[in-house]
XYZ file of C-alpha atoms in Angstrom:
600
model
C 89.747 -46.124 -43.416
C 88.935 -43.718 -40.633
C 86.846 -41.534 -42.937
C 83.620 -42.745 -44.440
C 81.638 -41.190 -47.244
C 78.076 -42.011 -46.289
C 75.427 -39.346 -46.690
C 74.595 -38.143 -43.189
C 72.272 -35.292 -44.192
C 68.768 -36.364 -45.192
C 66.680 -33.236 -45.782
C 63.534 -35.257 -46.490
C 63.535 -36.608 -42.915
C 63.466 -33.156 -41.344
C 59.793 -32.177 -41.876
C 58.187 -35.172 -40.102
C 60.674 -34.872 -37.239
C 59.897 -31.178 -37.001
C 56.177 -31.937 -36.725
C 56.834 -34.516 -34.011
C 58.747 -31.923 -31.994
C 55.984 -29.364 -32.476
C 53.435 -31.860 -31.145
C 55.482 -32.201 -27.949
C 55.813 -28.420 -27.752
C 52.035 -28.019 -27.976
C 51.556 -30.608 -25.247
C 54.019 -28.764 -22.990
C 52.642 -25.290 -23.721
C 55.762 -24.074 -25.515
C 55.685 -21.554 -28.343
C 59.301 -22.295 -29.220
C 62.120 -24.720 -28.534
C 65.872 -24.374 -29.008
C 67.913 -27.246 -30.424
C 71.679 -26.621 -30.223
C 74.574 -28.407 -31.861
C 76.288 -28.803 -28.487
C 76.156 -31.620 -25.971
C 76.359 -31.295 -22.191
C 80.125 -30.812 -22.408
C 79.997 -27.955 -24.948
C 82.679 -29.363 -27.224
C 82.637 -28.504 -30.910
C 82.247 -32.111 -31.966
C 79.574 -34.422 -30.588
C 78.996 -38.167 -30.394
C 76.239 -39.645 -32.600
C 74.093 -39.929 -29.453
C 74.196 -36.137 -29.073
C 73.881 -35.040 -32.705
C 70.377 -33.686 -32.166
C 70.662 -30.728 -34.527
C 71.687 -32.923 -37.464
C 68.990 -35.485 -36.668
C 66.259 -32.852 -36.589
C 67.308 -30.595 -39.463
C 69.830 -32.474 -41.626
C 72.461 -29.762 -41.084
C 75.808 -31.342 -40.120
C 78.016 -28.294 -39.537
C 80.060 -28.000 -36.356
C 78.325 -24.834 -35.118
C 74.787 -23.536 -35.149
C 71.364 -24.180 -33.658
C 67.695 -24.355 -34.592
C 64.918 -22.253 -33.103
C 61.666 -24.143 -33.655
C 58.361 -22.269 -33.548
C 54.955 -23.596 -34.554
C 55.018 -21.718 -37.846
C 58.757 -21.327 -38.482
C 62.075 -23.056 -37.870
C 65.214 -20.963 -38.141
C 68.575 -22.701 -38.607
C 71.162 -20.220 -37.327
C 74.527 -20.594 -39.059
C 77.666 -18.479 -39.333
C 79.543 -17.545 -42.487
C 81.300 -20.910 -42.786
C 78.070 -22.779 -43.422
C 75.817 -20.526 -45.476
C 76.415 -22.483 -48.645
C 76.393 -25.894 -46.972
C 73.102 -25.402 -45.119
C 71.188 -24.805 -48.356
C 72.021 -28.327 -49.495
C 71.287 -30.071 -46.214
C 67.916 -28.857 -44.942
C 64.409 -28.885 -46.402
C 64.201 -25.203 -47.289
C 60.399 -25.237 -47.427
C 60.367 -26.097 -43.705
C 63.660 -24.709 -42.334
C 64.905 -21.168 -42.931
C 68.663 -20.443 -42.776
C 69.327 -17.420 -40.562
C 72.666 -15.544 -40.802
C 74.206 -15.575 -37.345
C 75.550 -13.776 -35.360
C 74.441 -10.896 -37.604
C 70.874 -11.825 -36.654
C 70.642 -12.252 -32.901
C 68.362 -14.982 -31.595
C 66.555 -12.615 -29.249
C 65.775 -10.212 -32.101
C 64.493 -13.089 -34.245
C 62.270 -14.353 -31.423
C 60.951 -10.859 -30.660
C 59.957 -10.425 -34.307
C 58.368 -13.868 -34.581
C 56.530 -14.282 -31.257
C 53.918 -12.201 -29.416
C 54.299 -11.193 -25.792
C 53.653 -13.847 -23.213
C 55.097 -16.747 -25.163
C 57.306 -19.387 -23.551
C 60.408 -20.771 -25.274
C 61.839 -24.048 -24.006
C 65.453 -25.162 -23.827
C 67.359 -28.149 -22.472
C 69.307 -26.912 -19.416
C 72.030 -29.523 -19.967
C 72.701 -28.338 -23.526
C 72.850 -24.571 -22.990
C 75.417 -22.675 -20.956
C 74.878 -20.157 -18.213
C 76.250 -17.418 -20.469
C 74.047 -18.321 -23.433
C 70.829 -18.308 -21.454
C 71.733 -15.149 -19.556
C 72.415 -13.237 -22.793
C 69.200 -14.511 -24.332
C 67.181 -13.490 -21.271
C 68.786 -10.049 -21.367
C 67.930 -9.707 -25.046
C 64.311 -10.716 -24.397
C 63.930 -8.403 -21.419
C 60.748 -6.366 -21.704
C 59.316 -8.504 -24.506
C 57.113 -10.705 -22.331
C 58.799 -13.745 -23.897
C 60.183 -16.050 -21.219
C 62.441 -19.106 -21.168
C 61.604 -22.402 -19.500
C 63.846 -25.385 -18.863
C 62.455 -28.346 -20.807
C 65.014 -31.157 -20.940
C 65.011 -34.034 -23.362
C 62.347 -33.069 -25.898
C 64.373 -34.181 -28.913
C 65.540 -37.364 -27.192
C 61.920 -38.211 -26.480
C 60.985 -38.272 -30.179
C 64.203 -39.930 -31.421
C 63.282 -43.623 -31.519
C 66.614 -44.984 -32.753
C 68.921 -42.603 -30.915
C 72.386 -44.180 -30.657
C 73.530 -45.093 -27.131
C 75.953 -42.846 -25.239
C 79.596 -43.515 -26.167
C 81.601 -45.937 -24.049
C 85.161 -45.572 -25.256
C 87.902 -46.766 -22.926
C 89.867 -44.160 -20.960
C 93.635 -44.640 -21.106
C 96.659 -42.956 -19.459
C 98.662 -40.484 -21.546
C 102.463 -40.866 -21.313
C 103.993 -38.499 -18.802
C 107.041 -37.808 -20.994
C 104.727 -36.445 -23.686
C 102.480 -34.561 -21.241
C 105.562 -32.898 -19.743
C 104.046 -32.732 -16.251
C 102.403 -35.202 -13.905
C 98.692 -34.883 -13.297
C 99.492 -34.563 -9.593
C 101.592 -31.471 -10.284
C 98.870 -30.049 -12.531
C 96.218 -30.560 -9.873
C 98.449 -29.049 -7.212
C 99.176 -26.018 -9.381
C 95.523 -25.396 -10.237
C 94.369 -26.023 -6.664
C 96.759 -23.305 -5.480
C 95.173 -20.880 -7.927
C 91.743 -21.749 -6.498
C 92.938 -21.099 -2.951
C 94.473 -17.794 -4.000
C 91.070 -16.688 -5.243
C 89.203 -17.974 -2.200
C 87.482 -20.755 -4.149
C 86.862 -24.144 -2.565
C 86.348 -26.124 -5.772
C 85.982 -25.849 -9.541
C 83.488 -27.693 -11.727
C 85.099 -28.831 -14.995
C 82.773 -29.915 -17.801
C 84.929 -29.759 -20.936
C 86.288 -33.201 -21.925
C 89.590 -31.866 -23.268
C 90.186 -29.992 -20.006
C 89.659 -33.168 -18.012
C 91.871 -35.139 -20.408
C 94.662 -32.566 -20.153
C 94.436 -32.200 -16.376
C 94.527 -35.928 -15.606
C 96.888 -36.944 -18.442
C 94.286 -39.277 -19.897
C 92.767 -39.750 -23.333
C 89.560 -41.368 -24.555
C 87.555 -42.215 -27.640
C 84.046 -40.946 -26.966
C 84.129 -38.297 -29.706
C 85.096 -39.200 -33.281
C 88.476 -37.658 -34.264
C 88.985 -36.203 -30.763
C 90.771 -38.433 -28.222
C 88.769 -37.303 -25.195
C 86.530 -39.057 -22.661
C 83.077 -37.907 -21.653
C 82.748 -37.003 -18.021
C 82.505 -34.243 -15.440
C 85.038 -33.355 -12.780
C 85.192 -31.456 -9.509
C 88.646 -30.195 -8.562
C 88.944 -29.310 -4.863
C 91.240 -26.681 -3.400
C 93.181 -29.530 -1.780
C 94.201 -30.858 -5.192
C 91.927 -33.867 -4.871
C 89.566 -34.512 -7.745
C 86.383 -36.474 -8.380
C 85.844 -37.761 -11.922
C 82.272 -38.654 -12.865
C 82.111 -40.970 -15.845
C 80.898 -44.363 -16.983
C 82.947 -46.692 -14.782
C 82.888 -49.361 -17.498
C 85.443 -47.192 -19.326
C 87.931 -47.471 -16.465
C 90.267 -50.413 -15.993
C 92.870 -51.177 -13.339
C 95.659 -49.510 -15.339
C 93.701 -46.264 -15.380
C 92.960 -46.478 -11.660
C 96.645 -47.019 -10.945
C 97.550 -44.040 -13.124
C 95.065 -41.750 -11.370
C 96.118 -42.758 -7.859
C 94.487 -42.154 -4.515
C 93.773 -38.447 -4.872
C 91.452 -38.955 -7.855
C 88.134 -40.595 -7.072
C 86.207 -42.340 -9.846
C 82.442 -42.078 -9.513
C 79.502 -42.827 -11.819
C 77.937 -39.909 -13.706
C 74.722 -40.474 -11.770
C 76.517 -39.271 -8.614
C 77.425 -35.893 -10.125
C 74.280 -34.035 -9.044
C 74.491 -35.126 -5.429
C 78.182 -34.216 -5.349
C 77.415 -30.729 -6.639
C 74.759 -30.167 -4.009
C 77.103 -31.254 -1.208
C 79.924 -28.851 -2.051
C 81.134 -26.049 0.191
C 81.407 -22.816 -1.754
C 82.483 -20.652 -3.351
C 82.543 -23.025 -6.312
C 84.099 -21.884 -9.585
C 82.080 -22.391 -12.755
C 82.847 -21.213 -16.268
C 79.715 -19.499 -17.603
C 80.882 -20.134 -21.181
C 80.859 -23.922 -20.759
C 78.913 -24.748 -17.599
C 75.437 -26.175 -18.312
C 72.552 -24.232 -16.828
C 71.486 -27.326 -14.898
C 74.796 -27.409 -13.010
C 74.415 -23.785 -11.936
C 70.778 -24.399 -10.989
C 71.667 -27.357 -8.786
C 74.306 -25.327 -6.956
C 71.872 -22.458 -6.475
C 69.043 -24.675 -5.261
C 71.374 -26.279 -2.722
C 72.531 -22.871 -1.490
C 76.100 -23.411 -2.706
C 77.613 -20.058 -3.715
C 79.171 -20.020 -7.191
C 81.868 -17.780 -8.635
C 82.106 -17.298 -12.386
C 85.536 -17.493 -13.984
C 87.268 -19.186 -16.889
C 87.775 -22.962 -16.773
C 90.998 -23.242 -14.702
C 92.476 -25.681 -17.242
C 91.892 -23.505 -20.306
C 94.976 -21.263 -20.314
C 97.437 -23.800 -18.856
C 96.290 -26.290 -21.507
C 96.624 -23.683 -24.263
C 100.187 -22.731 -23.302
C 102.075 -25.868 -24.252
C 105.125 -26.846 -22.244
C 108.464 -27.776 -23.876
C 107.600 -31.489 -24.036
C 104.300 -30.765 -25.790
C 105.971 -28.378 -28.256
C 108.667 -30.973 -28.972
C 105.931 -33.528 -29.613
C 104.143 -31.145 -31.942
C 107.332 -30.566 -33.929
C 107.915 -34.305 -34.301
C 104.307 -34.966 -35.305
C 104.419 -32.235 -37.934
C 107.623 -33.508 -39.503
C 106.165 -37.019 -39.742
C 102.856 -35.696 -41.035
C 104.546 -33.326 -43.474
C 106.496 -36.177 -45.026
C 103.249 -38.126 -45.501
C 101.590 -35.136 -47.176
C 104.583 -34.678 -49.501
C 104.394 -38.355 -50.488
C 100.747 -37.710 -51.331
C 101.537 -34.586 -53.368
C 104.167 -36.495 -55.323
C 101.579 -39.213 -56.007
C 99.017 -36.584 -57.042
C 101.325 -34.949 -59.557
C 102.027 -38.321 -61.140
C 98.343 -39.074 -61.741
C 96.036 -37.988 -64.511
C 94.119 -35.597 -62.253
C 91.123 -35.592 -64.581
C 90.653 -39.280 -63.708
C 90.597 -38.635 -59.953
C 87.672 -37.873 -57.672
C 87.512 -36.003 -54.389
C 87.171 -39.310 -52.547
C 90.273 -40.633 -54.310
C 92.272 -37.783 -52.788
C 90.914 -38.436 -49.288
C 91.659 -42.149 -49.374
C 95.131 -41.699 -50.859
C 96.125 -39.052 -48.315
C 94.879 -41.133 -45.409
C 96.850 -44.062 -46.807
C 100.108 -42.117 -46.763
C 99.447 -41.028 -43.194
C 98.734 -44.620 -42.211
C 102.041 -45.638 -43.790
C 103.844 -43.686 -41.048
C 102.809 -46.423 -38.615
C 101.979 -43.749 -36.036
C 98.544 -42.483 -37.087
C 95.948 -42.924 -34.337
C 93.098 -41.242 -36.228
C 92.516 -38.345 -38.563
C 92.009 -35.122 -36.618
C 88.807 -34.217 -38.497
C 86.950 -35.297 -41.595
C 89.205 -34.378 -44.522
C 87.878 -31.502 -46.621
C 88.457 -32.365 -50.277
C 86.562 -29.812 -52.329
C 87.149 -29.306 -56.035
C 85.807 -26.479 -58.153
C 82.538 -25.168 -56.664
C 82.745 -27.647 -53.782
C 85.901 -25.876 -52.663
C 83.797 -22.801 -51.939
C 81.938 -24.767 -49.233
C 84.323 -23.986 -46.388
C 83.685 -27.142 -44.336
C 82.693 -29.378 -47.236
C 82.499 -33.096 -46.468
C 82.571 -35.278 -49.558
C 80.011 -38.078 -49.727
C 79.343 -40.693 -52.370
C 76.500 -38.587 -53.731
C 78.459 -35.315 -53.792
C 81.742 -36.862 -54.985
C 83.029 -34.928 -57.968
C 85.595 -35.858 -60.624
C 88.340 -33.251 -60.923
C 88.217 -31.094 -64.041
C 90.836 -29.110 -65.898
C 91.094 -25.615 -64.459
C 89.744 -26.603 -61.023
C 91.265 -25.647 -57.730
C 91.133 -28.299 -55.002
C 90.979 -27.285 -51.335
C 92.499 -30.142 -49.321
C 92.237 -29.539 -45.575
C 93.288 -32.477 -43.419
C 95.106 -33.554 -40.300
C 96.270 -36.458 -38.204
C 96.088 -37.489 -34.579
C 99.432 -38.850 -33.384
C 100.355 -39.720 -29.822
C 102.841 -36.834 -29.793
C 100.689 -34.210 -31.487
C 97.717 -33.090 -33.530
C 98.175 -31.727 -37.060
C 96.040 -29.600 -39.371
C 97.180 -28.473 -42.809
C 95.486 -27.057 -45.888
C 96.958 -26.881 -49.353
C 95.183 -25.710 -52.485
C 96.093 -27.729 -55.562
C 95.667 -26.967 -59.269
C 94.076 -29.291 -61.784
C 95.609 -28.543 -65.153
C 95.912 -24.826 -65.871
C 93.883 -22.583 -63.539
C 92.814 -19.178 -64.801
C 94.438 -15.848 -64.044
C 91.770 -14.725 -61.561
C 92.030 -17.780 -59.268
C 95.832 -17.460 -59.322
C 95.622 -13.797 -58.359
C 93.273 -14.638 -55.490
C 95.575 -17.450 -54.379
C 98.527 -15.082 -54.325
C 96.629 -12.603 -52.142
C 95.797 -15.399 -49.697
C 99.449 -16.466 -49.709
C 100.602 -12.921 -49.027
C 98.304 -12.784 -45.987
C 99.605 -16.114 -44.702
C 103.204 -14.960 -45.132
C 102.497 -11.649 -43.392
C 101.179 -13.438 -40.319
C 104.047 -15.945 -40.371
C 106.613 -13.116 -40.343
C 104.865 -10.983 -37.740
C 106.619 -9.711 -34.619
C 104.315 -8.155 -32.018
C 104.397 -6.890 -28.403
C 103.270 -9.006 -25.493
C 99.650 -8.285 -24.655
C 98.497 -8.320 -28.275
C 95.395 -10.451 -28.869
C 94.140 -12.378 -31.865
C 91.759 -9.566 -32.777
C 94.695 -7.160 -33.121
C 96.496 -9.230 -35.765
C 93.619 -10.809 -37.674
C 93.657 -7.944 -40.171
C 97.290 -8.634 -41.045
C 96.270 -11.800 -42.894
C 93.274 -10.150 -44.564
C 94.907 -6.946 -45.778
C 95.946 -8.163 -49.271
C 92.424 -9.438 -49.888
C 90.811 -6.303 -48.487
C 92.797 -4.148 -50.890
C 91.160 -6.108 -53.713
C 87.691 -5.821 -52.168
C 87.723 -9.457 -51.001
C 87.511 -11.271 -47.652
C 86.645 -14.614 -46.041
C 83.947 -15.520 -43.527
C 85.915 -17.540 -41.004
C 88.538 -16.790 -38.402
C 92.171 -16.643 -39.441
C 93.349 -19.041 -36.755
C 92.086 -21.478 -34.128
C 93.911 -23.107 -31.258
C 95.124 -26.706 -31.568
C 95.574 -29.248 -28.780
C 98.412 -31.642 -27.928
C 96.955 -34.994 -29.040
C 93.630 -33.446 -28.138
C 91.044 -31.463 -30.079
C 92.099 -29.976 -33.398
C 89.990 -26.918 -32.512
C 90.996 -25.735 -29.057
C 90.174 -22.573 -27.157
C 90.470 -20.028 -25.811
C 93.271 -18.853 -28.141
C 92.186 -17.621 -31.583
C 93.252 -15.268 -34.344
C 89.935 -13.629 -35.002
C 88.380 -10.197 -34.903
C 86.315 -11.303 -31.874
C 89.206 -12.638 -29.740
C 90.512 -10.328 -27.012
C 92.703 -12.943 -25.298
C 96.395 -11.954 -25.376
C 98.563 -14.480 -27.192
C 101.101 -16.217 -24.965
C 104.203 -18.361 -25.552
C 103.412 -22.009 -26.147
C 100.025 -21.457 -27.740
C 99.579 -23.398 -30.968
C 97.326 -21.839 -33.595
C 96.463 -22.229 -37.221
C 97.367 -19.590 -39.794
C 94.746 -20.107 -42.498
C 93.495 -17.215 -44.594
C 91.325 -18.157 -47.549
C 89.015 -16.953 -50.264
C 85.766 -18.501 -51.526
C 83.688 -17.688 -54.573
C 80.359 -19.509 -54.347
C 79.683 -21.748 -57.320
C 83.215 -21.351 -58.665
C 86.232 -22.126 -56.449
C 87.754 -21.997 -52.998
C 91.258 -21.263 -51.720
C 92.824 -21.859 -48.332
C 96.460 -22.123 -47.219
C 97.075 -23.322 -43.665
C 100.121 -23.904 -41.530
C 100.211 -24.396 -37.772
C 102.286 -21.945 -35.789
C 103.295 -21.606 -32.147
C 103.823 -18.404 -30.185
C 107.356 -17.885 -28.847
C 109.571 -15.187 -27.365
C 110.962 -13.083 -30.214
C 114.539 -11.970 -30.622
C 114.902 -8.227 -30.175
C 116.101 -6.657 -33.435
C 119.052 -4.295 -33.368
C 117.826 -0.802 -32.596
C 114.505 -2.073 -31.229
C 112.892 -0.791 -28.045
C 113.514 -2.481 -24.718
C 110.123 -4.184 -24.744
C 109.150 -7.829 -24.761
C 108.063 -9.104 -28.146
C 106.608 -12.328 -29.493
C 106.573 -13.991 -32.876
C 105.587 -17.302 -34.437
C 107.477 -20.500 -35.108
C 106.029 -22.372 -38.086
C 105.407 -26.043 -37.298
C 104.073 -27.236 -40.669
C 106.517 -28.183 -43.426
C 104.889 -28.850 -46.799
C 105.590 -26.902 -50.006
C 103.052 -24.374 -51.252
C 102.114 -24.936 -54.868
C 104.140 -22.494 -56.997
C 101.914 -23.102 -60.036
C 99.200 -21.046 -58.354
C 101.441 -18.088 -57.519
C 101.638 -14.907 -59.574
C 105.292 -14.084 -58.744
C 105.135 -10.434 -59.711
C 102.448 -9.868 -57.057
C 104.924 -10.794 -54.291
C 107.300 -8.326 -52.668
C 110.970 -9.191 -52.337
C 110.515 -9.876 -48.621
C 107.605 -12.211 -49.358
C 109.642 -14.082 -51.962
C 112.525 -14.360 -49.527
C 110.265 -15.817 -46.838
C 108.719 -18.338 -49.242
C 112.083 -19.433 -50.632
C 113.488 -19.824 -47.104
C 110.394 -21.792 -46.052
C 110.743 -24.125 -49.013
C 114.441 -24.612 -48.259
C 113.505 -25.556 -44.707
C 110.909 -28.027 -46.032
C 113.657 -29.723 -48.063
C 116.047 -29.841 -45.123
C 113.523 -31.139 -42.588
C 111.595 -33.636 -44.700
C 114.092 -35.062 -47.191
C 115.529 -37.711 -44.809
C 112.027 -39.187 -44.395
C 111.013 -39.239 -48.062
C 111.104 -41.896 -50.727
C 113.454 -41.286 -53.657
C 110.519 -40.261 -55.858
C 109.132 -37.827 -53.290
C 112.579 -36.377 -52.639
C 112.992 -35.669 -56.353
C 109.501 -34.170 -56.449
C 110.398 -31.961 -53.491
C 113.445 -30.513 -55.253
C 111.264 -29.349 -58.114
C 108.366 -28.186 -55.924
C 110.647 -25.981 -53.817
C 112.571 -24.274 -56.614
C 113.033 -20.548 -56.171
C 110.028 -18.326 -56.813
């Protein structure tokens, strides 16, 4: 099994760890200290060595931070985690703070008197984060001070840094040599008058060099830093024990491997202007450039958009991975419908689904910890089942099953909501509204230049009309055998990045009623050039190709709530599921599929 079910949140351990941190803060003259979820590379997921927020507080969500004062400790979490955090932290010592509704600078202003100093680790906070916080604190008398390593210093059994091997990624799947990628990006640096770019995001480095790693669970990326020069040459700073002769041969003479300890000196020796991404560059990197007199230019990570816009080989790989993965999920659904669901637990579903994926013979890893939430657990948006939380399914439950696989040719992410017995009318009505939003986004045609923020409301509209909504984005980017959550593309009310052909995103509206049930339906989609309808304007349009092929449970649909166009889309989608998946299915699953995809 890739997934384990150990309890990783231990609220009772938080208070003594909090007091140990406060003792160090007193010694260093700090009134506050910031403990982020992020590591030095600013990825969403972190290695056990870097899971400082979870170690200190017990909170295991993928986003958030803790602001520790001597008389308070605020755990800042967004809407995805407001139920989860209550069960994971000692609430008599840690206070959940709704974020971003409550800004950190406002919270600090209200909690601290003028003249106080708040510490932060300059390797764990970005240039943009610290700048915004300093702007928000302007005039308050509260100042920030770099104070690296305070949590590490009180963590006696901190796991060692990861040392996963770095391996070449096949060129036929990457669709472009890393030499061509470096040449292309170097030209863009020269065009902007930049001599080099500092790259700190592991998935950017993995994409650029056509390499993969295993330093982060579920994400096939290596830890390291890179400097891309305007000549196309690149220096990769990583643990050299991860690099064998095959990797060195793959990288060739224009890529220099150096130990991470050489990164600082290399930064200070650069000739500027040097490009840094303020959204991902650690403060310490910017400080070292500044102290050495190396001019820096702020701009987006040069790999971000090229990585997001998949080439034909990457799209072909994604299609193949989704067909394989879809067949495995259908085998699971057939199995599920032939069980006595009331005898199953949430863990049973996770282990069975992973087993069917393993049976493909191509699964490298799961792409994230499977979310298997039944009944009230389904309302915890990023619920992770453990042995202590494991729940037996009950008649009338809904089960949110959000899962994915890492395959060499692509990364998958799919959510289906399943009934246990006979769900009530209200959950079915909510499910149908979520389905209508998912269909609306799937069918959408839109002009070039439209961003995720412009179309987010399309998926929410049926819920809004009923006075309902969900507290997560409608869609995140997905990598090509990389991270299941990839930026900068998003379908969200805060995303102003125009969608471009080749971007892969999720389409996942949902609805969650705390203490009762959760609903989410998710397919992956890719942006493509749209056909111009007869009579349409002479303007360039885009639409979405659906990559995920798994039936949507008709038992949860209220048919009369669907329009004729919505029914037509769903029936056509189910027909396509039959056509695409049937050759890969067992006889039992093929028979199940015929019934599951009957006309609505």
